[in-house]
Coordinates of C-alpha atoms and ligand atoms in Angstrom, one line a residue:
X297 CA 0.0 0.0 0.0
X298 CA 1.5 3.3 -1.0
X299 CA 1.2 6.4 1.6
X300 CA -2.4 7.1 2.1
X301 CA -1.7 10.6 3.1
X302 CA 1.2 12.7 1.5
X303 CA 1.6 15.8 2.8
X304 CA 3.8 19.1 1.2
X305 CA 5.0 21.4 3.6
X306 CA 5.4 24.8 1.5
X307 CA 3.9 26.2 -1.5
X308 CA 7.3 27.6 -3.4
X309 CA 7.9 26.3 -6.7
X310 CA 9.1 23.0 -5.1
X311 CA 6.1 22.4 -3.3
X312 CA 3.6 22.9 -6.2
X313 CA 5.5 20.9 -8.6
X314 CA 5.8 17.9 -6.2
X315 CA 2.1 18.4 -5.3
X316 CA 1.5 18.7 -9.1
X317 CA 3.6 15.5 -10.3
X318 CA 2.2 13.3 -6.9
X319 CA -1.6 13.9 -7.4
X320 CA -1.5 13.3 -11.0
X321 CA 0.4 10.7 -11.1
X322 CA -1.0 8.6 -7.9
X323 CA -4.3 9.9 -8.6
X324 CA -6.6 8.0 -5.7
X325 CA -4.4 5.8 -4.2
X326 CA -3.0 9.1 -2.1
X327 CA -4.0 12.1 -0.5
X328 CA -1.6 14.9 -1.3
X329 CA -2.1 18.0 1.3
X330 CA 0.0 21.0 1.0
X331 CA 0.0 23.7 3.3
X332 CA 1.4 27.0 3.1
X333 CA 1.6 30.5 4.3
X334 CA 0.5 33.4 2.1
X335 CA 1.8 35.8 5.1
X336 CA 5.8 34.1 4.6
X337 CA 5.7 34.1 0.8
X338 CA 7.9 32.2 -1.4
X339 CA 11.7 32.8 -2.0
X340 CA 10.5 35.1 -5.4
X341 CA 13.1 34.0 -8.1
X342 CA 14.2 31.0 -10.3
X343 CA 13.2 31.8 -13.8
X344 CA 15.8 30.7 -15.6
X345 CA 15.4 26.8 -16.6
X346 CA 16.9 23.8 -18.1
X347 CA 15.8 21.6 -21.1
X348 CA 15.2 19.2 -18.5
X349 CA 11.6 20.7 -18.3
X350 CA 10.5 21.0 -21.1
X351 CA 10.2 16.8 -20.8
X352 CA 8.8 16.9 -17.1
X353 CA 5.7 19.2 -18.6
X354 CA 5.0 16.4 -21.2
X355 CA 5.0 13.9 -18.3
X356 CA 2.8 15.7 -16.7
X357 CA 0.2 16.4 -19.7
X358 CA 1.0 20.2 -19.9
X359 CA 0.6 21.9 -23.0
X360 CA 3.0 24.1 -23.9
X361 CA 2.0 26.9 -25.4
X362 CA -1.2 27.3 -22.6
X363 CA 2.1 27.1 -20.1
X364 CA 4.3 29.7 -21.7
X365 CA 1.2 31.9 -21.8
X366 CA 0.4 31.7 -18.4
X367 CA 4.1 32.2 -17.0
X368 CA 4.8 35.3 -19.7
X369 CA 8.0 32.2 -20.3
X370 CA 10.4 32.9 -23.4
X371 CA 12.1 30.3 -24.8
X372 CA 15.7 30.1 -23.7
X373 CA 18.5 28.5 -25.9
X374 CA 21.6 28.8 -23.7
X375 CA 23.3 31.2 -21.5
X376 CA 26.3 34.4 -22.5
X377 CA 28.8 34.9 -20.3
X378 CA 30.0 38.3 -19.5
X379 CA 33.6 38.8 -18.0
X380 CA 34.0 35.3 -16.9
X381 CA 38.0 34.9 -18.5
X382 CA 38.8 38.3 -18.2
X383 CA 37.2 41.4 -18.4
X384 CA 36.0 42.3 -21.4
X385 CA 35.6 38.6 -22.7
X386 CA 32.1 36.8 -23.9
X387 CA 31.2 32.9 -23.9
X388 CA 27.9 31.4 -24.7
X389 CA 27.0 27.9 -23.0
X390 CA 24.5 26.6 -25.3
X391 CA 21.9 24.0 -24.9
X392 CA 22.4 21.2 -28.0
X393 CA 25.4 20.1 -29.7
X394 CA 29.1 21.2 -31.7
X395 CA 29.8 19.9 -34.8
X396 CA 29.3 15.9 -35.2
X397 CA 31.0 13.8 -32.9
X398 CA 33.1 10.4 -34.5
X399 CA 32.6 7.7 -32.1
X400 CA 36.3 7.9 -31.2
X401 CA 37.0 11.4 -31.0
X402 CA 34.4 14.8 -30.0
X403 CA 34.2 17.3 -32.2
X404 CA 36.7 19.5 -30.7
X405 CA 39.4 17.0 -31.4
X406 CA 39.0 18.2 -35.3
X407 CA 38.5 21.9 -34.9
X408 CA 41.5 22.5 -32.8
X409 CA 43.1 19.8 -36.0
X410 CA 41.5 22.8 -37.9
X411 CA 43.0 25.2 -35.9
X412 CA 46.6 23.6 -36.4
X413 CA 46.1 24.2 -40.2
X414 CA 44.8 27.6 -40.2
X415 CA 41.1 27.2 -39.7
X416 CA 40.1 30.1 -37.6
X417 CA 36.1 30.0 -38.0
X418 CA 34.9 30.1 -33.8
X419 CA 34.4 27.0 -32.3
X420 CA 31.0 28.7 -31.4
X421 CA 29.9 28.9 -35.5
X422 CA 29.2 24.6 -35.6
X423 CA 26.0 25.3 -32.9
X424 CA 22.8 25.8 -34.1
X425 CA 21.4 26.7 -30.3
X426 CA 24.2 29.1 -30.0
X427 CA 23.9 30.9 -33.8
X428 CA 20.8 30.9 -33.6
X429 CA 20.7 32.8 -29.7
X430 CA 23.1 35.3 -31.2
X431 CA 20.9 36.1 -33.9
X432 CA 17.9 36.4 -31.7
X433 CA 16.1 33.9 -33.2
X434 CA 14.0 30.7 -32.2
X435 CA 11.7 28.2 -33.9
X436 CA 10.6 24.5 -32.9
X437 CA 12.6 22.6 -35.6
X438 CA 11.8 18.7 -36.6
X439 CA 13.0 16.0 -34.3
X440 CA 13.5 18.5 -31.3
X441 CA 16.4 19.7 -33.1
X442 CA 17.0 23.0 -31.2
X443 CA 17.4 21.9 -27.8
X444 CA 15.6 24.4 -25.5
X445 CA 14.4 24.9 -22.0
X446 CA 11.8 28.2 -20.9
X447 CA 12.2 32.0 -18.8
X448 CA 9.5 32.4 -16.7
X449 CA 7.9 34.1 -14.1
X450 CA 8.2 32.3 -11.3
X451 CA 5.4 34.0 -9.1
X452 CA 2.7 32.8 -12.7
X453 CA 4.3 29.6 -12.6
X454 CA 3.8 29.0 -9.1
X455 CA 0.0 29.5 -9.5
X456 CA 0.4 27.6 -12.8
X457 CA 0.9 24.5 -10.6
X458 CA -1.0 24.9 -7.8
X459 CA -4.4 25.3 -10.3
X460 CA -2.8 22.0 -11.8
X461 CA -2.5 20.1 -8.6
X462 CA -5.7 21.6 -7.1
X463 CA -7.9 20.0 -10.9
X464 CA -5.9 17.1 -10.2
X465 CA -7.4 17.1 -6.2
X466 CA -4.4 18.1 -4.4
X467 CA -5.9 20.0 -1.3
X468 CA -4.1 23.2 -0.3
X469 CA -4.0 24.3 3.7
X470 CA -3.6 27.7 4.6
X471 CA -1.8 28.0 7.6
X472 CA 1.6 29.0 9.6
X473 CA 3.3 25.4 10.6
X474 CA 3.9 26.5 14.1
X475 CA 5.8 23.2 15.3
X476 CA 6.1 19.8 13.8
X477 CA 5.1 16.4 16.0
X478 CA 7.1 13.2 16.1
X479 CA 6.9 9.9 17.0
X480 CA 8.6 9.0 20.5
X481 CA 9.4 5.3 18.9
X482 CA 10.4 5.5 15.4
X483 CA 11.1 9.7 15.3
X484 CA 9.2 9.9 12.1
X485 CA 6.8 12.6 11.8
X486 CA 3.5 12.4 12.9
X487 CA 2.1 15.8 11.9
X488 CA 2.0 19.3 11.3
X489 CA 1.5 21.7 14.4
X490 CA -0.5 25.2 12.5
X491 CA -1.7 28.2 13.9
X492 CA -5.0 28.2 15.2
X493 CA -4.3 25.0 17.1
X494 CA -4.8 22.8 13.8
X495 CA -2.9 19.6 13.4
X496 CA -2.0 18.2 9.9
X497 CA -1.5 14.2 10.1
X498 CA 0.7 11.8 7.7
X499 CA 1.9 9.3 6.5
X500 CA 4.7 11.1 4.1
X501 CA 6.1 14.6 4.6
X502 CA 7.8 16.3 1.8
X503 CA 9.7 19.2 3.0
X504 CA 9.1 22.0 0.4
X505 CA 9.5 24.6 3.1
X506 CA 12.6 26.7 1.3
X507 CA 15.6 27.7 2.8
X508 CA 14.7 27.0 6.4
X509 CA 13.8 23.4 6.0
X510 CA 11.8 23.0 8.9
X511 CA 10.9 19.8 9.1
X512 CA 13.6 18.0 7.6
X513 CA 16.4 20.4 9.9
X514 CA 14.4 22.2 11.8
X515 CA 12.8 18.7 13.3
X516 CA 14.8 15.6 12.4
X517 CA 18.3 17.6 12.0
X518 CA 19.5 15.4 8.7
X519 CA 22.7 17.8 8.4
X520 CA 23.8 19.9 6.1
X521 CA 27.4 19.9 3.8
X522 CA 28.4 23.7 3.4
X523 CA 30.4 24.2 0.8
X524 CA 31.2 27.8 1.0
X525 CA 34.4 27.1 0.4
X526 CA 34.1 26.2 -3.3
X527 CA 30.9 28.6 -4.0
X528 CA 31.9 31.6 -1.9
X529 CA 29.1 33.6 -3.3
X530 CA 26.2 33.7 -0.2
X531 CA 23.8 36.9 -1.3
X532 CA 21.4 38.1 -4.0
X533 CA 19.3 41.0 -4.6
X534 CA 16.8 40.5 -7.5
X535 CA 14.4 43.3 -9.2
X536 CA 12.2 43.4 -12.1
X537 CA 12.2 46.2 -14.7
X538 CA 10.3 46.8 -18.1
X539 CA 11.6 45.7 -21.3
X540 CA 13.5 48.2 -23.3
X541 CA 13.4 45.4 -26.6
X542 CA 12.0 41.9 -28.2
X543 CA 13.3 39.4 -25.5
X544 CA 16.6 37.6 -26.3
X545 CA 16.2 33.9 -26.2
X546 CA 19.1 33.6 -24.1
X547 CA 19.8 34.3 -20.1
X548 CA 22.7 36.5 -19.5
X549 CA 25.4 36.2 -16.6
X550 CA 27.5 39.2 -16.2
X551 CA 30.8 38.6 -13.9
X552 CA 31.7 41.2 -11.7
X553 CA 34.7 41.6 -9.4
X554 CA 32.8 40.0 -6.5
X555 CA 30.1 37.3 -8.3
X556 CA 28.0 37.6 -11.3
X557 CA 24.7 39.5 -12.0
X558 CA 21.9 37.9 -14.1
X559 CA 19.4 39.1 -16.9
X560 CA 16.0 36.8 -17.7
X561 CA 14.0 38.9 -20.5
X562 CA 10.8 37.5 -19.9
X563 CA 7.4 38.2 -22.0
X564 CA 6.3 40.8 -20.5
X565 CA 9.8 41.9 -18.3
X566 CA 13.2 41.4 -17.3
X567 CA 14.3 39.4 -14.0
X568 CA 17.7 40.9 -12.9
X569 CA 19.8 39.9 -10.0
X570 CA 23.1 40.5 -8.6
X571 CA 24.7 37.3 -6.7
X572 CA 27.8 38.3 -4.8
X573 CA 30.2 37.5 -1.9
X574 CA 29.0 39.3 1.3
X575 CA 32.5 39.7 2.3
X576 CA 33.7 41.4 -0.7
X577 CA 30.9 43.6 -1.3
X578 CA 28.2 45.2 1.4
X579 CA 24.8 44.9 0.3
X580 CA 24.6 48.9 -0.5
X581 CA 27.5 48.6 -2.7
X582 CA 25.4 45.8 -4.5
X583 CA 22.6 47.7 -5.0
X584 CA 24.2 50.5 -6.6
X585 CA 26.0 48.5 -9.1
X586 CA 23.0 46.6 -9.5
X587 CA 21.1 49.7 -10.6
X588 CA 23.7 50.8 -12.5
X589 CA 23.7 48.0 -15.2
X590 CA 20.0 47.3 -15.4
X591 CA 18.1 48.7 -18.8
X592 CA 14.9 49.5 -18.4
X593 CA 12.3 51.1 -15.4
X594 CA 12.9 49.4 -12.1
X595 CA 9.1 47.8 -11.5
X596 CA 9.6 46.0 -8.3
X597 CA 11.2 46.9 -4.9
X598 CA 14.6 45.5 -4.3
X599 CA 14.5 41.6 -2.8
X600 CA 17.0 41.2 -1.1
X601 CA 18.4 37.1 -0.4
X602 CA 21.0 35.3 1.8
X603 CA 22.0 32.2 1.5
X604 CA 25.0 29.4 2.2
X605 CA 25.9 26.8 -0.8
X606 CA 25.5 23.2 0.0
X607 CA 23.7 20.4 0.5
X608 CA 21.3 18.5 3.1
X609 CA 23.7 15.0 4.4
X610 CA 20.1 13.2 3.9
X611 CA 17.9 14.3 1.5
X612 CA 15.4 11.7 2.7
X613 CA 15.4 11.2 6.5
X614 CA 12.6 9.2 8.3
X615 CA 9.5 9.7 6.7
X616 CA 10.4 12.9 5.4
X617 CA 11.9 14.4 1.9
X618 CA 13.2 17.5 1.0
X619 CA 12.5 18.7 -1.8
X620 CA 13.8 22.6 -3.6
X621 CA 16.3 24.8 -1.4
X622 CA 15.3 22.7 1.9
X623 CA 17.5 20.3 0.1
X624 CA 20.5 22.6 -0.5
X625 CA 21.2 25.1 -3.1
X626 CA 24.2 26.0 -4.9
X627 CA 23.3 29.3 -6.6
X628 CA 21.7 30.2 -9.4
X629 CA 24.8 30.6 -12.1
X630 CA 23.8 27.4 -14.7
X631 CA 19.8 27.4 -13.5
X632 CA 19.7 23.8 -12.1
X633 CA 17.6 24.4 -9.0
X634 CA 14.3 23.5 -10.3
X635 CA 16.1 20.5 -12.4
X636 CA 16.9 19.3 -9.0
X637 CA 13.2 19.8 -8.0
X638 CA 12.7 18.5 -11.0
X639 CA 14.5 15.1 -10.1
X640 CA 13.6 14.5 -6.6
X641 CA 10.0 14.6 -7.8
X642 CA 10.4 12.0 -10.5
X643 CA 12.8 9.7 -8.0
X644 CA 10.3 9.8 -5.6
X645 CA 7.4 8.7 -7.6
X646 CA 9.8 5.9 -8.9
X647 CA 10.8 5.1 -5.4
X648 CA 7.1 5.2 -3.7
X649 CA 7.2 2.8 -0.8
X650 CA 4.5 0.1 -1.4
X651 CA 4.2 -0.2 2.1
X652 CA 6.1 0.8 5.3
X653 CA 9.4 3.0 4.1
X654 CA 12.3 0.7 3.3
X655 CA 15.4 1.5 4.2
X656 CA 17.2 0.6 1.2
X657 CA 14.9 3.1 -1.1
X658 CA 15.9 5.8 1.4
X659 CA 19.1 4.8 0.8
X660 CA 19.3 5.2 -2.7
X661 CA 17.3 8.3 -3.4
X662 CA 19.9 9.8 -1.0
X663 CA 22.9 8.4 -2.8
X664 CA 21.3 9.5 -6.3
X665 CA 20.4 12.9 -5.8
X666 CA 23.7 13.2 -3.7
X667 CA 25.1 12.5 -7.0
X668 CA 23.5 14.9 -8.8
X669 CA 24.4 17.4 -6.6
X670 CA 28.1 17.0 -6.7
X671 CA 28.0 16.8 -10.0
X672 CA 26.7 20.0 -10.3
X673 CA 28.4 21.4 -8.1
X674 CA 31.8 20.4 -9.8
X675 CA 30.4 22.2 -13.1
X676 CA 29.8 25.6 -11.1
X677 CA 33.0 25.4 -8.8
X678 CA 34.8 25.0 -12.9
X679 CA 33.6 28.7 -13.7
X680 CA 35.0 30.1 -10.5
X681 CA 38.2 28.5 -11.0
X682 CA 39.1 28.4 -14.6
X683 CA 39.6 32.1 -15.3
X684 CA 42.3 34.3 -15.9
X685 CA 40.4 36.8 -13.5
X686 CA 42.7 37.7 -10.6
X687 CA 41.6 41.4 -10.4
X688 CA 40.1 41.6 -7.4
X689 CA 40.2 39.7 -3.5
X690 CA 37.2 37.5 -4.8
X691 CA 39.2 36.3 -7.7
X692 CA 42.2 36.0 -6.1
X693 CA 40.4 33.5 -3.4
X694 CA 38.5 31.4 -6.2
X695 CA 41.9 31.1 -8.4
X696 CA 43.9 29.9 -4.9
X697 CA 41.1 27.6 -3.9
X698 CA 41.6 23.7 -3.8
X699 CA 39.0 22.0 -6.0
X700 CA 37.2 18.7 -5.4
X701 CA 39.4 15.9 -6.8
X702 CA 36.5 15.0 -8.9
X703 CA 36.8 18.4 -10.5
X704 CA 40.8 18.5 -10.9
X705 CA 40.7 15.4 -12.7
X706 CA 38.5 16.6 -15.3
X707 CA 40.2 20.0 -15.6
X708 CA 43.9 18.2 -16.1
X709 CA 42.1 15.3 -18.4
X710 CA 40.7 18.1 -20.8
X711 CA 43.9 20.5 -20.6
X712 CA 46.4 17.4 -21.3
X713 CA 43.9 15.8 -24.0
X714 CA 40.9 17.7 -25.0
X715 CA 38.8 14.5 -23.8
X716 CA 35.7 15.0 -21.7
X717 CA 33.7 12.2 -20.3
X718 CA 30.2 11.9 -19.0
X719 CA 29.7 10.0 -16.3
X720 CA 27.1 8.4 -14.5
X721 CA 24.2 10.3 -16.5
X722 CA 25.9 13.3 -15.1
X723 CA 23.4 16.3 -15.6
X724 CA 26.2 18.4 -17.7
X725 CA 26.9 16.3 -21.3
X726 CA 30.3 16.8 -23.1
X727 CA 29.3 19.9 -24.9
X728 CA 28.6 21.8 -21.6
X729 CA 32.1 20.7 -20.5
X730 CA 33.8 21.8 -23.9
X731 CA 32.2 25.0 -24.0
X732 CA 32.7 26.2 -20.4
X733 CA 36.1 25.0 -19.9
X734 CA 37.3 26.7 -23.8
X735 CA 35.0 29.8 -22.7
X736 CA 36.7 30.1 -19.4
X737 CA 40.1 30.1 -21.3
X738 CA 41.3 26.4 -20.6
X739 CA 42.9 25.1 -24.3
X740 CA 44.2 21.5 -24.7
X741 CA 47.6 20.9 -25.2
X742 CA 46.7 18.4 -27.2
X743 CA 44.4 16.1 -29.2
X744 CA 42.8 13.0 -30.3
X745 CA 45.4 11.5 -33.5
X746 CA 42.3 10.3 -35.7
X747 CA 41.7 13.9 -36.4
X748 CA 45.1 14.3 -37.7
X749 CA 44.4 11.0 -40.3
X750 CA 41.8 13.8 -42.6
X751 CA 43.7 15.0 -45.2
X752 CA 43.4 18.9 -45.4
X753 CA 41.1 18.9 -47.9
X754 CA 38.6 16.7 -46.2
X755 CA 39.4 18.2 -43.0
X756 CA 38.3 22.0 -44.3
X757 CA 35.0 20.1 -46.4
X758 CA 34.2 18.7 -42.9
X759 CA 34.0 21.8 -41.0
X760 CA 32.5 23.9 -44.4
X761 CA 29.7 21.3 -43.9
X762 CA 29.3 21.7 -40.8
X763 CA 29.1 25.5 -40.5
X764 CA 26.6 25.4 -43.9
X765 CA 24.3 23.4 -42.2
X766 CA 24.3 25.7 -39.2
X767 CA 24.1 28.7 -41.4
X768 CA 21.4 27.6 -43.6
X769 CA 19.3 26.4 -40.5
X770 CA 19.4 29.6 -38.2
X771 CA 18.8 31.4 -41.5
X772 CA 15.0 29.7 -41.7
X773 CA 14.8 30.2 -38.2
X774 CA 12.2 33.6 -37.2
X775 CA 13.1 36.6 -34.5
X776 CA 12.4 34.5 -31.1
X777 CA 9.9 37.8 -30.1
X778 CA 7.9 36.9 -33.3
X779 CA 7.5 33.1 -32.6
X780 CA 7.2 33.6 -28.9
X781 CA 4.0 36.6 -29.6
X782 CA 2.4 34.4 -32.1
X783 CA 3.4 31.0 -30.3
X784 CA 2.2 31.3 -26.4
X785 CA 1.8 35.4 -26.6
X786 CA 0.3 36.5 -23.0
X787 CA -2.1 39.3 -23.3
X788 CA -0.7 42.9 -21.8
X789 CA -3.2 42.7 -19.2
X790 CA -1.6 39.4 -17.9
X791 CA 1.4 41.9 -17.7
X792 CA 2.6 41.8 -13.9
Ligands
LIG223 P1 10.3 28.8 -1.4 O1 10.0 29.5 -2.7 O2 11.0 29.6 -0.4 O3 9.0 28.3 -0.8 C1 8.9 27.9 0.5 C2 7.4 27.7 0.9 O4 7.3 27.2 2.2 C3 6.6 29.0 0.8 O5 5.3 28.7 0.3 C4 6.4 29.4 2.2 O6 5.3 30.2 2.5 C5 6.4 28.0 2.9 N1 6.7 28.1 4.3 C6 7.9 28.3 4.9 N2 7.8 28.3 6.2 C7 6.5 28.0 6.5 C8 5.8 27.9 7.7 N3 6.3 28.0 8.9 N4 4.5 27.6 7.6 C9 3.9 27.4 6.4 N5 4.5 27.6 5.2 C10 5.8 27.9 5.3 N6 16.4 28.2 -9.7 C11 16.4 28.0 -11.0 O7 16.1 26.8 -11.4 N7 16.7 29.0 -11.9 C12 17.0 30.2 -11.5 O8 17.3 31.1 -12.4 C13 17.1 30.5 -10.1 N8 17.5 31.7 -9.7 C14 17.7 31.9 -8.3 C15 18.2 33.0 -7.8 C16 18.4 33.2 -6.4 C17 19.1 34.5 -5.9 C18 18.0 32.2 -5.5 C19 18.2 32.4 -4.1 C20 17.5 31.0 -6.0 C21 17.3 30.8 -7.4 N9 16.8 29.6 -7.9 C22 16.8 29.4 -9.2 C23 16.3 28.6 -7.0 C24 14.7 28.7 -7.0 O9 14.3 30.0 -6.7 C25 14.2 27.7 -6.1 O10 14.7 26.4 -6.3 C26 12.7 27.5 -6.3 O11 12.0 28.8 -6.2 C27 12.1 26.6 -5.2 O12 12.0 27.2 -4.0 P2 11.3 26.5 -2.8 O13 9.9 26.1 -3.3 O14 12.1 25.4 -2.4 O15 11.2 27.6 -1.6

């Protein structure tokens, strides 16, 4: 028998997706409850996403276009870095593929062959997500052949969900969780103390309650892995202002000499942020440089965020999961946050206990997203570390920081060979490594020999191919505002 009674504690993004996913998907064989608390609010950001989702909303039925209506959501085809090498210097990490990959060798191994003979074309120009962002433009192509994930409001998508879970008979509490009851025995939770002297029983807690993770800390203390050491960045302050243009199809992150500030054109706005190092920059500083690189009226008030990189020791404890920044966060730079909601939601429902919890599910639902979260962790620690940035304190700390070993040996592997491995259906495929490391200004010393066996004519007819075909593709391809307003266009008056 599966849970009779599943209940979410918090209404965030992570606590309307789960409630979302669970009740459609267990339909009456549990009761999901959520409660929340309109007078706490949720966190107010995370509106840059992943490809990832765009397979989760066809899981879940959604239709697209009706989504990216309600949410005001662009489409989003990669992200431009901004300063990240050096000052001055641009990078785009593209969803999608380079080139054509031989079975022995990536496609790097024969443009830097090319680049031994004289070809100079950018290694960028063999990516159709990344000419295609550059020109501003977007279509839905055959075969899912531009890889794409969505910008979106996250306040819309919030009540996006929750009108999805409520049709599919989630029922939402409102209420302040004023304490949380356990079992003397077993120390599983029992149920949710509210305001108003209201108890919320359970059989399953998920703990969607945001950064303070009150059950799954706050009650049953599962421990938490800071790792402030490798992410030193530990504040935000996000704002909204008008558009001043069509919206790019692209996310933009913007290094500065103490962290990185963010731009998410949106339908009907742009999300900005600035995510810095509290003990390189005071939050007044941060505002003002904030406000001094934003286009556009300023709609909202500043919101201003603190936070400390890491991960919960056990994601799943007792009879409780966390699930969205109760779980850990490790800020916002590559937008994986609501991929990792993403993928607690979907493990779970794999891992549904048909009966009393078993251990060994616990177990491996902890070691899996554990994974996942190193993982990516090791890809964001890479752009803090690879760069010829040593201009200010912050830069000078994340160049004479020791990495994970996990991360130094794919650093030296790439630099000595060019070769970059996936492993373990690591979130990040080869092209993300590629692009990132060559971006952040690591080149190989070397490469694989079967691109030396072309001769130079078929060498240069392989990469003229390749480029052609990207050309000739992004050249069919309309302006992403076009598609977008004729696609999913939100009326103004949806306009926030
Ligand atoms: P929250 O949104 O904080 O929700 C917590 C819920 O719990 C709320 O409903 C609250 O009312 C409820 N609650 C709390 N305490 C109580 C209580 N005592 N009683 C009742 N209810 C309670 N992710 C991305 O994928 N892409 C991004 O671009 C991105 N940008 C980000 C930028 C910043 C600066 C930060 C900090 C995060 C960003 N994230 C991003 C992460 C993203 O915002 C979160 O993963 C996502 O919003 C999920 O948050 P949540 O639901 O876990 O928490």
């Amino acid at each position: 028998m599966t849970p009779r009674r599943i209940v979410v504690a918090g209404g965030g993004t992570a606590g309307w997706m789960a409630a979302a996913a669970l009740s459609r998907t267990l339909g009456r064989t549990a009761e999901v409850i959520l409660v929340e608390s309109d007078a706490i609010g949720t966190v107010g950001v995370g509106e840059s996403t992943i490809p990832p989702l765009v397979n989760y909303n066809r899981l879940l039925g959604i239709g697209e276009a009706e989504f990216m209506r309600a949410t005001q959501a662009t489409f989003k085809l990669g992200i431009l870095f901004d300063n990240w090498k050096e000052p001055g210097s641009r990078y785009f990490h593209s969803f999608g593929t380079t080139g054509k990959d031989h079975w022995s060798a990536g496609f790097q191994h024969y443009w830097l062959e090319g680049l031994t003979r004289g070809h100079t074309q950018s290694y960028d120009d063999y990516c159709l997500e990344l000419v295609a962002a550059f020109q501003n433009k977007f279509a839905h192509l055959p075969d899912d052949r531009l890889n794409y994930a969505y910008q979106l409001d996250s306040g819309l998508y919030g009540r996006f969900l929750r009108q999805l879970a409520e049709a599919a008979g989630t029922r939402r509490i409102e209420g302040r969780i004023t304490n949380v009851e356990l079992d003397g025995g077993s120390g599983n939770i029992v149920a949710l103390l509210l305001d108003g002297d209201r108890r919320v029983e359970g059989d399953l807690f998920l703990d969607c309650t945001g950064f303070r993770g009150l059950l799954i800390e706050g009650a049953l203390h599962a421990g938490f892995d800071d790792w402030t050491h490798w992410l030193p960045c530990d504040s935000a302050i996000a704002l909204q202002t008008a558009s001043v243009g069509p919206p790019e199809p692209y996310t933009r992150a913007i290094a500065h000499d103490a962290g990185w500030q963010w731009r998410i054109p949106l339908q009907h706005r742009v999300g900005n942020g600035i995510v810095y190092a509290s003990r390189y920059l005071d939050h007044d500083a941060a505002l003002e440089r904030l406000l001094g690189n934003i286009e556009g009226a300023v709609l909202t008030e500043p919101n201003k965020l603190r936070f400390v990189t890491g991960a919960r020791r056990r994601q799943w404890h007792r009879n409780c999961v966390a699930i969205g920044l109760s779980g850990g966060f490790m800020e916002p730079l590559e937008a994986t946050s609501i991929h990792l909601i993403q993928r607690a939601v979907l493990r779970l429902i794999r891992m549904m206990p048909a009966g009393e919890i078993s251990p060994s599910d616990v177990a491996e639902f902890n070691d899996q997203q554990m994974q996942d979260m190193v993982q990516i962790r090791d890809f964001l620690i890479l752009h803090y570390k690879v760069t010829d940035r040593r201009d200010s304190p912050f830069w000078r700390q994340c160049a004479a920081m020791p990495v994970p070993d996990t991360l130094s040996q794919k650093i030296a592997l790439f630099r000595d060979t060019a070769r970059v491995f996936r492993k373990n259906e690591e979130l990040f495929a080869e092209n993300s490594w590629v692009q990132v490391m060559m971006g952040q200004g690591l080149m190989p010393r070397s490469h694989h020999p079967v691109a030396g066996k072309l001769t130079d004519e078929e060498l240069a007819k392989l990469l003229s191919v390749l480029r052609d075909q990207v050309a000739r593709t992004a050249a069919t391809l309309p302006p992403h505002g076009d598609y977008v307003a004729r696609y999913c266009g939100a009326p103004r008056a949806d306009a926030a």
